[in-house]
Short mmCIF file of C-alpha atoms in Angstrom, two decimals:
data_model
loop_
_atom_site.label_atom_id
_atom_site.label_comp_id
_atom_site.label_asym_id
_atom_site.label_seq_id
_atom_site.Cartn_x
_atom_site.Cartn_y
_atom_site.Cartn_z
CA MET A 1 -9.56 14.35 -11.63
CA ALA A 2 -6.24 12.74 -10.87
CA GLN A 3 -5.96 9.12 -9.84
CA LYS A 4 -4.57 8.41 -6.39
CA LYS A 5 -2.23 5.58 -5.48
CA CYS A 6 -3.06 3.14 -2.68
CA ASN A 7 -0.66 3.67 0.23
CA PHE A 8 -0.49 -0.06 0.92
CA CYS A 9 -0.60 -2.09 -2.30
CA GLY A 10 0.34 0.61 -4.83
CA ASP A 11 -2.65 0.13 -7.15
CA LEU A 12 -4.26 3.14 -8.80
CA ILE A 13 -7.57 4.29 -7.32
CA GLU A 14 -10.23 5.61 -9.69
CA PRO A 15 -11.83 8.95 -8.72
CA GLY A 16 -14.95 8.39 -6.63
CA SER A 17 -13.83 5.04 -5.23
CA GLY A 18 -11.55 3.84 -2.47
CA ILE A 19 -11.12 4.99 1.11
CA MET A 20 -9.43 8.14 2.39
CA PHE A 21 -8.24 7.90 6.01
CA VAL A 22 -7.05 11.01 7.87
CA LYS A 23 -5.07 10.62 11.10
CA LYS A 24 -5.29 13.13 13.96
CA ASN A 25 -1.92 14.60 12.99
CA GLY A 26 -3.19 15.41 9.47
CA THR A 27 -1.54 12.52 7.61
CA ILE A 28 -3.75 11.33 4.75
CA TYR A 29 -3.78 7.70 3.59
CA TYR A 30 -5.56 6.48 0.46
CA PHE A 31 -6.65 2.85 0.19
CA CYS A 32 -8.16 0.97 -2.74
CA SER A 33 -9.99 -1.52 -0.50
CA ARG A 34 -10.84 -2.41 3.06
CA LYS A 35 -8.28 -5.23 2.76
CA CYS A 36 -5.46 -2.71 2.32
CA LYS A 37 -6.75 -0.43 5.09
CA THR A 38 -7.02 -3.32 7.57
CA ASN A 39 -3.57 -4.68 6.74
CA MET A 40 -1.88 -1.31 7.22
CA LEU A 41 -3.76 0.30 10.11
CA ASP A 42 -5.25 -2.53 12.16
CA LEU A 43 -2.80 -5.38 11.57
CA LYS A 44 0.21 -3.04 11.19
CA ARG A 45 1.74 -5.02 8.34
CA ALA A 46 4.54 -3.71 6.14
CA PRO A 47 3.75 -3.72 2.37
CA ARG A 48 7.26 -4.96 1.58
CA LYS A 49 6.50 -8.27 3.34
CA ILE A 50 3.11 -8.97 1.71
CA LYS A 51 3.37 -10.89 -1.57
CA TRP A 52 0.41 -9.27 -3.38
CA THR A 53 1.71 -5.69 -3.09
CA SER A 54 3.72 -3.82 -5.70
CA GLU A 55 6.33 -2.88 -3.07
CA TYR A 56 7.08 -6.58 -2.48
CA HIS A 57 7.59 -7.20 -6.21
CA ARG A 58 9.70 -4.06 -6.61
CA LEU A 59 12.06 -5.08 -3.80
CA LYS A 60 12.21 -8.65 -5.09
CA ALA A 61 13.23 -7.38 -8.55
CA LEU A 62 15.91 -5.13 -7.03
CA SER A 63 17.34 -7.96 -4.94
CA SER A 64 17.47 -10.30 -7.94
CA ARG A 65 19.43 -7.65 -9.91
CA HIS A 66 22.02 -7.30 -7.15
CA ALA A 67 22.35 -11.07 -6.71
CA LYS A 68 23.65 -11.52 -10.27
#
């Protein structure tokens, strides 16, 4: 089985764990924890603004490259 990637924090999800959320329009979201699901769907937060996500660190690294 292939590992899935969390749609919020970017961590890998082992097969048989995590949460799969399907919207009415057919969009599928995979989450590693309830924390990620709540932040994205209920609190409507953007991963790029949350310090513990891989998206935040990726953008921070890109901005530091361009600043030099």
